[in-house]
């Protein structure tokens, strides 16, 4: 496959997108079914065209076609096949093709699985989605051609960024982009609803699966990126409030609020305008993240700060997409009829408070992320906003959120009896207080925040399990009856329970790693050792090892701990300090052994300057950090479990098929 084929496919996709963005929308406005029907085949054709382009680009990387400029700049004949493939999106041009590919994938999915949608809503939704494609396809073709040739071609490529040559970073961008771009279809549904002037329970039912799917992928993408930073960068942390981390976190926060708000629209026909606004803001934050990463405002392994003119183009797209949708919202929102009334203490009231806290938290992260960039752009100097700011602003907002979540699932719709609610939660409250007191006794002298978080985590777990027990009447009915009720519970209910438990597990990991982490940094020679958190780390030696396109200094640590029969071997850790000859860059490869309750983490750095034969060694004891990844995975599984519920599955209710009437033959 030649690169020109890929470029032609992108141009053809742009032409199809122009048809998809105009003909069905005009047909919906004029009530012409034939015109509206164009949306489905156009969406599928657009996906196929971009798939041809993306496949062509990947093939160029696999065969090391160094006549293609992006291949020459981001690949090498010696790197493993996995990183040749992932190198296709490890750069600005290729990542834009991946972005558009996922965008068209969601459009094609609506065309294939949304055939029970009202024709006008489907046509308008796919039309809005097509205009998003037009913006990014034109940006890719005009400013970021991934198939540009270079002559004469180099004998070999410049290699992929060493930090990206890792399985975590191979799968992190596709996951993250699927989450980012997945919210585009929710945005398209919101704009289409504004154009029609109608938002009802059926609309919320159609939107929820797409929101849930995007949320699951974004959760997985953020978790993968955090895990990669934890074991690859060698600094012993899993989150640093880096601007690039934050721009993926903001859509997740607002998307979580959207997911809960859509439930109120579906169940109670309320919060319509607010839900539409959240849908617009969620995708808008994804677009803002794209601008920040690709505009040259920041320099990061995640960013593509190569051409500020590209940032100007994306800024124009942002102005049209965000400004246009908010203007439409301002004009059309007043026509959306408000839904049913509800008391402050109710399921609806709890979800509103949940939304307000999540939106405020997202605004806090937004200010902390973009304020330094705006201040520097205006000539106000460079300032740094880091963990201390977020610990004082973001973290306190999460405490009442967890408090509400512990009781939220037990609240009835419309109006709740507060005394009765507290009565049902008395066991959860007692367990939470007991857990906090035990933590206070065990960790005497520990700051108060970890103690409070311990109580809140137990409160969330106990409250969530109490709600499930209430549903199945556990201990209040015969076990056979409870088992029958448990089997009949919808999967969406189980999904909510699992997701809330996953959040509790993840918070436990965050609190443990953030509050009880221990570390030691020493210059050690082979034969010397470090004692940390009850473990003995013996530095055995350093040897040179050869990789496919790197060489490394590999240290060996023998980790033991006291036992009844003397020192017991726990594990052997072999961290590496890699050197990539083509790019002349070094990376660290941490060695990690997990016990389930803690990680033993070792990093070998540069040779010590003032001690011959010694190496700078960093040893970390990371309590509870494995729970963070388990919790994130559990949240994602909870979302997928909900998505598997037939009532929420894309395709909505299955139409009943009537049996054909029996006709007697004429005599």
XYZ file of C-alpha atoms in Angstrom:
667
model
C 0.000 0.000 0.000
C 1.483 3.305 -1.025
C 1.278 6.422 1.156
C -0.570 8.243 -1.621
C -3.416 5.750 -1.213
C -3.701 6.756 2.430
C -3.776 10.464 1.593
C -6.412 9.892 -1.088
C -8.526 7.933 1.428
C -8.375 10.852 3.881
C -9.443 13.294 1.172
C -12.291 10.981 0.165
C -13.329 10.717 3.829
C -13.477 14.518 3.995
C -15.710 14.612 0.915
C -18.027 11.984 2.419
C -18.112 13.921 5.704
C -19.228 17.058 3.827
C -22.145 15.107 2.363
C -22.967 13.532 5.741
C -22.870 16.892 7.474
C -25.210 18.634 5.052
C -27.711 16.380 3.260
C -29.172 14.547 6.330
C -29.373 17.764 8.387
C -31.224 19.567 5.602
C -33.435 16.515 5.172
C -34.283 16.537 8.884
C -35.170 20.237 8.724
C -37.421 19.708 5.670
C -38.861 16.353 6.703
C -37.405 14.392 3.774
C -36.820 10.739 4.768
C -34.653 9.972 1.747
C -32.235 12.755 2.557
C -32.092 11.747 6.223
C -31.332 8.149 5.216
C -28.065 9.306 3.606
C -26.531 9.656 7.099
C -26.140 5.928 7.745
C -24.229 4.801 4.620
C -22.199 8.022 4.690
C -21.077 7.382 8.291
C -20.049 3.832 7.432
C -18.271 4.943 4.237
C -16.398 7.634 6.139
C -15.204 5.055 8.681
C -14.008 2.724 5.905
C -12.078 5.516 4.173
C -10.261 6.518 7.365
C -9.593 2.843 8.156
C -7.843 2.491 4.784
C -5.720 5.548 5.563
C -4.874 4.318 9.055
C -4.025 0.834 7.782
C -1.781 2.354 5.112
C 0.067 4.389 7.724
C 0.589 1.390 10.009
C 1.860 -0.631 7.043
C 4.399 2.094 6.258
C 5.719 1.761 9.814
C 5.748 -2.033 9.771
C 7.815 -2.205 6.556
C 10.000 0.758 7.656
C 9.173 2.921 4.647
C 11.562 5.781 5.384
C 10.410 7.720 2.339
C 7.481 8.772 4.595
C 8.604 11.681 6.757
C 6.758 10.586 9.922
C 8.188 7.043 9.655
C 11.703 8.394 9.226
C 11.260 10.709 12.212
C 9.570 8.242 14.576
C 10.707 4.729 13.766
C 13.783 2.600 13.200
C 14.455 -0.739 11.578
C 15.777 -2.240 14.846
C 12.829 -1.584 17.158
C 10.425 -4.451 17.992
C 7.361 -4.914 15.794
C 4.970 -3.791 18.559
C 6.652 -0.376 18.711
C 6.772 -0.095 14.946
C 2.989 -0.419 14.970
C 2.426 1.870 17.948
C 4.885 4.359 16.486
C 2.128 5.111 13.962
C 0.320 7.077 16.692
C 3.368 8.035 18.764
C 3.637 11.349 16.922
C 1.394 14.276 16.076
C 0.460 13.342 12.497
C -0.266 9.695 13.200
C -2.157 10.419 16.397
C -4.488 12.678 14.444
C -5.327 9.802 12.099
C -6.043 7.627 15.153
C -8.216 10.424 16.556
C -10.281 10.660 13.362
C -10.465 6.877 13.092
C -12.069 6.610 16.517
C -14.334 9.564 15.705
C -15.648 7.820 12.595
C -15.907 4.524 14.494
C -18.454 6.054 16.862
C -20.346 7.559 13.944
C -20.484 4.197 12.197
C -21.600 2.534 15.450
C -24.554 4.919 15.739
C -25.421 4.228 12.102
C -25.358 0.467 12.663
C -26.815 0.143 16.180
C -29.008 3.214 16.438
C -31.649 2.253 13.919
C -34.404 2.432 16.526
C -33.666 6.136 17.019
C -36.151 8.603 15.543
C -34.937 9.263 11.968
C -34.626 13.025 12.471
C -32.599 12.668 15.674
C -30.321 10.072 14.069
C -29.798 12.239 10.996
C -29.001 15.339 13.035
C -26.701 13.420 15.403
C -24.686 11.908 12.558
C -24.673 15.283 10.811
C -23.155 17.024 13.849
C -20.647 14.180 14.198
C -19.698 14.673 10.552
C -18.938 18.370 11.120
C -16.542 17.410 13.893
C -14.900 15.015 11.431
C -14.700 17.782 8.833
C -12.782 19.958 11.268
C -10.232 17.311 12.198
C -9.904 15.779 8.738
C -9.219 19.191 7.205
C -6.741 19.938 10.012
C -4.931 16.649 9.340
C -4.822 17.044 5.559
C -3.889 20.731 5.480
C -1.488 21.058 8.418
C -0.457 17.556 9.517
C -0.160 15.313 6.461
C 0.956 11.923 7.826
C 1.913 10.715 4.342
C 4.299 13.509 3.368
C 7.366 12.153 1.548
C 11.019 12.899 2.261
C 13.680 12.714 -0.470
C 16.291 11.422 -0.418
C 15.077 8.962 2.221
C 17.443 8.284 5.142
C 19.115 4.884 5.407
C 17.413 4.363 8.765
C 14.968 6.226 10.976
C 15.497 8.434 14.010
C 13.792 5.924 16.330
C 10.683 6.280 18.454
C 10.905 8.297 21.660
C 12.361 5.772 24.164
C 9.735 6.667 26.765
C 7.060 5.516 24.321
C 8.693 2.141 23.743
C 6.672 0.456 26.442
C 3.523 -1.712 26.421
C 1.728 0.734 28.718
C 2.199 3.595 26.276
C 1.366 1.303 23.356
C -2.213 0.869 24.593
C -2.697 4.036 26.644
C -3.306 6.465 23.694
C -5.960 4.340 21.937
C -7.802 3.854 25.233
C -7.570 7.535 26.126
C -8.593 8.700 22.660
C -11.570 6.349 22.643
C -12.717 7.994 25.862
C -11.995 11.524 24.643
C -13.566 11.056 21.239
C -16.380 8.871 22.545
C -17.852 11.919 24.214
C -18.128 13.495 20.755
C -21.164 11.337 20.006
C -22.772 12.442 23.280
C -22.026 16.035 22.250
C -23.634 15.318 18.880
C -26.738 13.896 20.595
C -26.946 17.039 22.754
C -26.654 19.444 19.819
C -29.172 17.381 17.820
C -31.607 17.538 20.752
C -31.194 21.320 20.918
C -31.902 21.564 17.192
C -35.071 19.496 17.666
C -36.014 21.318 20.870
C -36.831 18.079 22.662
C -35.102 16.282 25.514
C -36.997 13.490 27.250
C -36.519 10.169 28.997
C -36.109 8.356 25.671
C -33.282 10.729 24.689
C -31.532 10.060 28.004
C -31.926 6.305 27.467
C -30.224 6.593 24.061
C -27.420 8.802 25.381
C -26.513 6.825 28.492
C -24.856 3.824 26.755
C -22.581 6.085 24.703
C -21.676 8.121 27.775
C -20.988 4.950 29.725
C -18.820 3.463 26.962
C -16.741 6.639 26.665
C -16.415 6.871 30.452
C -15.159 3.267 30.680
C -12.491 3.818 28.037
C -11.407 7.132 29.550
C -11.132 5.486 32.977
C -8.963 2.734 31.496
C -6.857 5.246 29.560
C -6.149 7.427 32.594
C -5.332 4.374 34.735
C -2.962 2.989 32.075
C -1.184 6.340 31.775
C -0.821 6.613 35.533
C 0.482 3.047 35.785
C 3.008 3.724 33.008
C 4.270 6.866 34.763
C 4.562 4.897 38.002
C 6.804 2.125 36.727
C 8.524 3.769 33.749
C 9.584 7.239 34.915
C 11.214 5.925 38.074
C 10.131 8.688 40.455
C 7.973 6.420 42.573
C 4.726 8.322 42.051
C 1.503 7.601 40.195
C 0.141 11.157 39.759
C 1.894 14.527 39.694
C -0.910 16.917 38.680
C 0.964 17.523 35.459
C -1.028 19.651 32.937
C -1.269 16.721 30.536
C -2.565 14.455 33.304
C -5.104 17.108 34.266
C -6.510 17.636 30.787
C -7.519 13.975 30.642
C -8.904 14.101 34.188
C -11.231 17.084 33.617
C -13.429 15.355 30.979
C -13.569 12.327 33.277
C -14.906 14.408 36.168
C -17.531 16.196 34.065
C -18.342 12.966 32.200
C -18.991 11.265 35.546
C -21.404 14.076 36.437
C -23.054 13.675 33.020
C -23.484 9.942 33.555
C -25.354 10.547 36.816
C -27.334 13.527 35.504
C -28.651 11.498 32.560
C -30.152 9.069 35.088
C -32.293 11.895 36.507
C -33.501 12.808 33.011
C -34.402 9.206 32.295
C -36.066 8.403 35.620
C -37.636 11.740 36.560
C -37.598 13.834 33.358
C -35.693 16.564 35.250
C -32.313 18.375 34.871
C -32.681 18.447 31.078
C -30.856 21.706 30.394
C -28.143 20.850 32.903
C -27.556 17.448 31.278
C -27.303 19.023 27.827
C -24.793 21.553 29.185
C -22.705 18.786 30.761
C -22.645 16.904 27.441
C -21.355 20.033 25.695
C -18.783 20.784 28.404
C -17.431 17.224 28.546
C -16.478 17.147 24.882
C -15.386 20.780 25.031
C -12.852 19.868 27.712
C -11.610 17.062 25.458
C -11.113 19.613 22.677
C -9.326 21.991 25.049
C -7.007 19.148 26.005
C -6.255 18.565 22.340
C -5.419 22.249 21.924
C -3.129 22.339 24.970
C -1.214 19.229 23.891
C -0.775 20.290 20.263
C -0.417 24.060 20.516
C 3.097 24.338 21.910
C 1.858 25.674 25.263
C 3.513 22.834 27.170
C 6.453 20.535 26.666
C 5.863 16.943 27.724
C 6.352 13.393 26.509
C 2.609 13.494 25.782
C 2.690 16.756 23.847
C 3.381 17.594 20.210
C 4.780 21.114 20.606
C 6.232 21.419 17.132
C 4.227 24.046 15.255
C 2.240 26.837 16.956
C 0.329 27.415 13.702
C -1.362 24.069 14.278
C -2.470 25.336 17.663
C -4.045 28.350 15.946
C -6.030 26.044 13.639
C -7.270 23.965 16.580
C -8.086 27.162 18.461
C -10.323 28.137 15.548
C -11.992 24.712 15.683
C -12.527 25.199 19.419
C -14.117 28.592 18.855
C -16.547 27.152 16.305
C -17.389 23.933 18.158
C -17.527 25.231 21.723
C -18.738 28.748 20.968
C -21.346 27.554 18.475
C -22.739 24.849 20.740
C -22.918 27.148 23.774
C -24.636 29.816 21.677
C -27.159 27.239 20.482
C -27.645 26.135 24.094
C -28.293 29.734 25.190
C -30.911 30.138 22.450
C -32.655 26.781 22.715
C -32.356 25.795 26.382
C -35.302 27.979 27.477
C -37.667 25.907 25.314
C -36.779 22.719 27.205
C -39.643 22.134 29.598
C -38.577 21.521 33.209
C -39.366 18.102 34.589
C -40.863 16.862 37.828
C -40.252 18.507 41.191
C -38.308 16.793 43.948
C -37.332 17.443 47.549
C -33.740 18.361 48.458
C -33.392 15.102 50.385
C -34.070 12.593 47.609
C -32.241 10.530 45.009
C -32.484 13.496 42.631
C -31.151 15.859 45.306
C -28.210 13.554 45.987
C -27.371 13.379 42.293
C -27.592 17.176 41.984
C -25.137 17.562 44.870
C -22.934 14.912 43.236
C -23.003 16.957 40.019
C -22.199 20.232 41.745
C -19.211 18.761 43.587
C -17.837 17.082 40.467
C -18.303 20.238 38.382
C -16.609 22.359 41.053
C -13.742 19.874 41.256
C -13.331 20.018 37.464
C -13.344 23.839 37.610
C -10.626 23.704 40.275
C -8.439 21.488 38.100
C -9.185 23.709 35.083
C -8.013 26.828 36.897
C -4.941 25.144 38.330
C -3.977 23.789 34.904
C -4.603 26.765 32.637
C -3.973 29.737 34.951
C -0.142 29.371 34.769
C -0.328 29.058 30.970
C -2.499 32.161 30.581
C -0.380 34.129 33.060
C 2.810 33.302 31.160
C 1.183 34.084 27.797
C 0.183 37.514 29.129
C 3.742 38.246 30.266
C 3.057 37.721 33.948
C 5.976 35.354 34.466
C 6.082 31.640 35.067
C 4.357 30.170 38.108
C 4.039 26.567 39.192
C 0.782 25.045 40.409
C 1.429 21.629 41.884
C 0.219 19.125 44.484
C -0.045 21.620 47.398
C -2.684 23.637 45.503
C -4.757 20.559 44.640
C -4.407 19.099 48.133
C -5.960 22.285 49.537
C -8.683 22.710 46.903
C -9.532 19.486 45.093
C -9.155 16.935 47.888
C -11.589 18.642 50.337
C -14.259 18.612 47.606
C -13.961 14.849 47.304
C -14.718 14.199 50.967
C -18.375 15.339 50.893
C -18.728 13.619 47.519
C -17.761 10.272 49.051
C -20.059 11.013 51.993
C -23.000 11.540 49.615
C -22.102 8.467 47.551
C -22.273 6.254 50.634
C -25.916 7.184 51.142
C -26.956 8.089 47.601
C -27.986 4.654 46.364
C -30.322 4.237 49.357
C -32.202 7.484 48.698
C -35.637 7.036 47.087
C -36.784 9.158 44.169
C -38.733 12.397 44.724
C -38.650 12.505 48.541
C -36.721 10.702 51.265
C -37.309 10.160 54.969
C -34.048 11.357 56.524
C -34.623 9.582 59.835
C -35.414 6.319 58.062
C -32.344 6.703 55.832
C -30.050 7.190 58.834
C -31.649 4.183 60.483
C -30.774 1.980 57.535
C -27.219 3.363 57.521
C -26.538 3.009 61.237
C -24.361 -0.080 60.718
C -22.365 1.661 57.974
C -21.918 4.726 60.192
C -20.773 2.602 63.140
C -18.261 0.751 60.955
C -16.906 4.025 59.548
C -16.391 5.549 62.999
C -14.796 2.339 64.273
C -12.425 2.224 61.280
C -11.356 5.822 61.849
C -10.718 5.148 65.553
C -8.697 2.010 64.775
C -6.631 3.957 62.237
C -6.058 6.693 64.817
C -4.830 4.078 67.299
C -2.628 2.206 64.821
C -1.056 5.286 63.265
C -0.613 7.524 66.276
C 0.900 10.827 65.170
C -0.392 10.506 61.600
C -2.022 13.661 60.141
C -5.784 13.770 60.504
C -6.617 13.533 56.778
C -5.657 9.834 56.326
C -7.700 9.019 59.441
C -10.756 10.790 58.043
C -10.288 9.140 54.660
C -10.149 5.715 56.306
C -13.568 6.332 57.847
C -14.983 7.659 54.562
C -13.708 4.662 52.587
C -15.352 2.233 55.007
C -18.515 4.390 54.909
C -18.637 4.144 51.100
C -18.092 0.386 51.082
C -20.587 -0.268 53.876
C -23.205 2.088 52.409
C -22.883 0.518 48.958
C -23.194 -3.028 50.328
C -26.113 -1.960 52.537
C -27.989 -0.778 49.454
C -27.407 -4.126 47.751
C -28.507 -5.983 50.876
C -31.691 -3.874 51.023
C -32.460 -4.729 47.403
C -32.206 -8.475 47.957
C -33.668 -8.297 51.515
C -30.601 -10.031 52.930
C -31.220 -11.293 56.489
C -34.785 -9.963 56.234
C -36.156 -12.772 54.095
C -35.360 -16.474 53.647
C -32.032 -17.072 51.875
C -33.831 -18.649 48.932
C -35.858 -15.475 48.477
C -32.725 -13.284 48.743
C -30.958 -15.493 46.195
C -33.902 -15.181 43.823
C -33.901 -11.404 44.174
C -30.131 -11.267 43.650
C -30.439 -13.214 40.415
C -33.200 -10.930 39.159
C -31.395 -7.679 39.898
C -30.611 -5.838 36.648
C -26.977 -5.755 35.602
C -27.049 -1.968 35.656
C -27.709 -2.125 39.416
C -24.792 -4.490 39.886
C -22.674 -2.226 37.700
C -23.337 0.784 39.942
C -22.483 -1.273 43.030
C -19.233 -2.563 41.520
C -18.193 0.883 40.255
C -18.747 2.481 43.678
C -16.791 -0.310 45.369
C -14.029 0.185 42.783
C -13.823 3.867 43.658
C -13.495 2.983 47.349
C -10.665 0.556 46.551
C -8.905 3.159 44.381
C -9.198 5.835 47.087
C -7.710 3.397 49.595
C -4.728 2.968 47.274
C -4.349 6.720 46.839
C -4.506 7.416 50.578
C -2.093 4.597 51.441
C 0.487 5.543 48.818
C 0.174 9.265 49.517
C 0.285 9.105 53.306
C 2.448 6.143 54.281
C 5.031 5.947 51.499
C 8.660 5.510 52.581
C 11.754 6.094 50.480
C 15.529 6.021 50.670
C 18.044 7.477 48.218
C 21.651 6.310 48.648
C 24.902 5.981 46.720
C 25.646 2.264 47.031
C 28.507 0.083 45.903
C 27.922 -3.630 45.197
C 27.799 -5.457 48.524
C 26.195 -2.579 50.426
C 22.571 -2.559 51.527
C 19.557 -0.455 52.573
C 16.977 -1.273 55.263
C 13.517 0.164 54.657
C 10.089 -0.667 56.146
C 11.254 -3.978 57.554
C 12.943 -5.161 54.331
C 16.667 -5.555 53.690
C 17.857 -4.611 50.175
C 21.298 -6.031 49.339
C 22.865 -4.423 46.252
C 24.558 -7.406 44.568
C 26.055 -6.069 41.321
C 25.570 -4.195 38.053
C 25.862 -5.875 34.667
C 25.552 -4.674 31.083
C 22.659 -6.218 29.116
C 21.785 -5.812 25.436
C 18.280 -5.175 24.116
C 16.952 -5.012 20.549
C 17.748 -1.291 20.170
C 19.212 -0.378 23.552
C 21.892 -1.316 26.066
C 21.332 -1.165 29.810
C 23.091 -1.171 33.143
C 21.071 -3.670 35.159
C 21.333 -3.718 38.927
C 20.438 -6.705 41.086
C 18.935 -6.362 44.563
C 18.313 -9.298 46.857
C 15.355 -8.436 49.109
C 14.973 -10.269 52.416
C 13.061 -9.796 55.657
C 13.420 -11.315 59.130
C 11.658 -14.628 59.696
C 11.464 -17.304 62.377
C 14.484 -19.074 60.850
C 16.508 -15.980 60.028
C 16.423 -13.835 56.911
C 13.849 -15.005 54.337
C 14.274 -14.212 50.646
C 11.306 -12.171 49.383
C 12.325 -11.433 45.794
C 15.136 -10.335 43.514
C 14.728 -6.926 41.867
C 16.586 -6.005 38.683
C 16.030 -2.350 37.712
C 17.661 -1.020 34.545
C 19.132 2.226 33.284
C 18.730 2.000 29.495
C 20.591 3.876 26.800
C 19.196 4.188 23.246
C 22.121 4.795 20.830
C 20.037 6.224 17.971
C 18.360 8.967 20.009
C 21.239 9.190 22.539
C 18.698 9.155 25.383
C 18.492 7.363 28.728
C 15.447 5.901 30.441
C 14.878 4.161 33.750
C 13.111 0.840 34.151
C 11.952 0.393 37.729
C 11.849 -3.084 39.250
C 8.665 -3.676 41.243
C 7.540 -6.569 43.417
C 4.001 -6.427 44.753
C 2.720 -8.196 47.843
C -0.862 -7.141 47.181
C -0.766 -4.690 50.070
C 2.405 -2.848 49.067
C 4.952 -2.518 46.282
C 8.696 -2.931 46.783
C 10.141 -0.529 44.240
C 13.800 -0.150 43.201
C 15.465 2.215 40.699
C 19.103 2.433 39.651
C 20.301 5.838 38.469
C 23.586 7.357 37.344
C 26.997 6.388 38.729
C 27.724 8.367 41.909
C 30.008 11.343 41.312
C 31.888 11.339 44.622
C 32.094 7.622 45.272
C 34.013 5.358 42.891
C 32.147 2.221 41.837
C 28.921 3.401 43.458
C 25.519 3.999 41.892
C 22.673 6.267 42.924
C 19.939 3.947 44.125
C 16.340 4.804 45.065
C 14.237 2.390 47.102
C 10.532 2.964 47.788
C 7.980 1.225 49.958
C 4.594 1.956 48.342
C 1.798 0.850 50.709
C -1.606 0.083 49.187
C -0.663 1.354 45.728
C -1.682 -1.949 44.022
C -5.219 -1.213 45.202
C -5.251 1.881 43.027
C -4.956 -0.160 39.832
C -7.363 -2.808 41.128
C -9.862 -0.069 41.969
C -9.598 1.570 38.556
C -10.078 -1.814 36.867
C -13.070 -2.518 39.111
C -14.663 0.830 38.199
C -14.239 0.070 34.519
C -15.690 -3.415 34.959
C -18.653 -1.893 36.787
C -19.254 0.378 33.814
C -19.016 -2.519 31.374
C -21.379 -4.572 33.523
C -23.935 -1.765 33.368
C -23.392 -1.455 29.635
C -24.187 -5.155 29.216
C -27.663 -4.595 30.668
C -30.069 -4.970 27.744
C -31.992 -1.900 28.865
C -28.869 0.228 28.437
C -27.327 -1.564 25.485
C -26.978 0.376 22.277
C -29.942 -0.832 20.292
C -32.357 -0.201 23.190
C -35.438 -2.342 23.685
C -35.814 -5.284 21.385
C -38.929 -5.114 19.267
C -41.351 -7.938 19.806
C -41.874 -10.111 16.772
C -45.424 -11.213 16.151
C -46.056 -14.727 15.071
C -47.585 -14.925 11.600
C -51.328 -15.513 11.566
C -52.484 -18.941 10.539
C -54.542 -18.609 7.359
C -56.856 -21.411 6.386
C -56.580 -22.338 2.702
C -59.582 -21.373 0.649
C -61.857 -24.209 -0.287
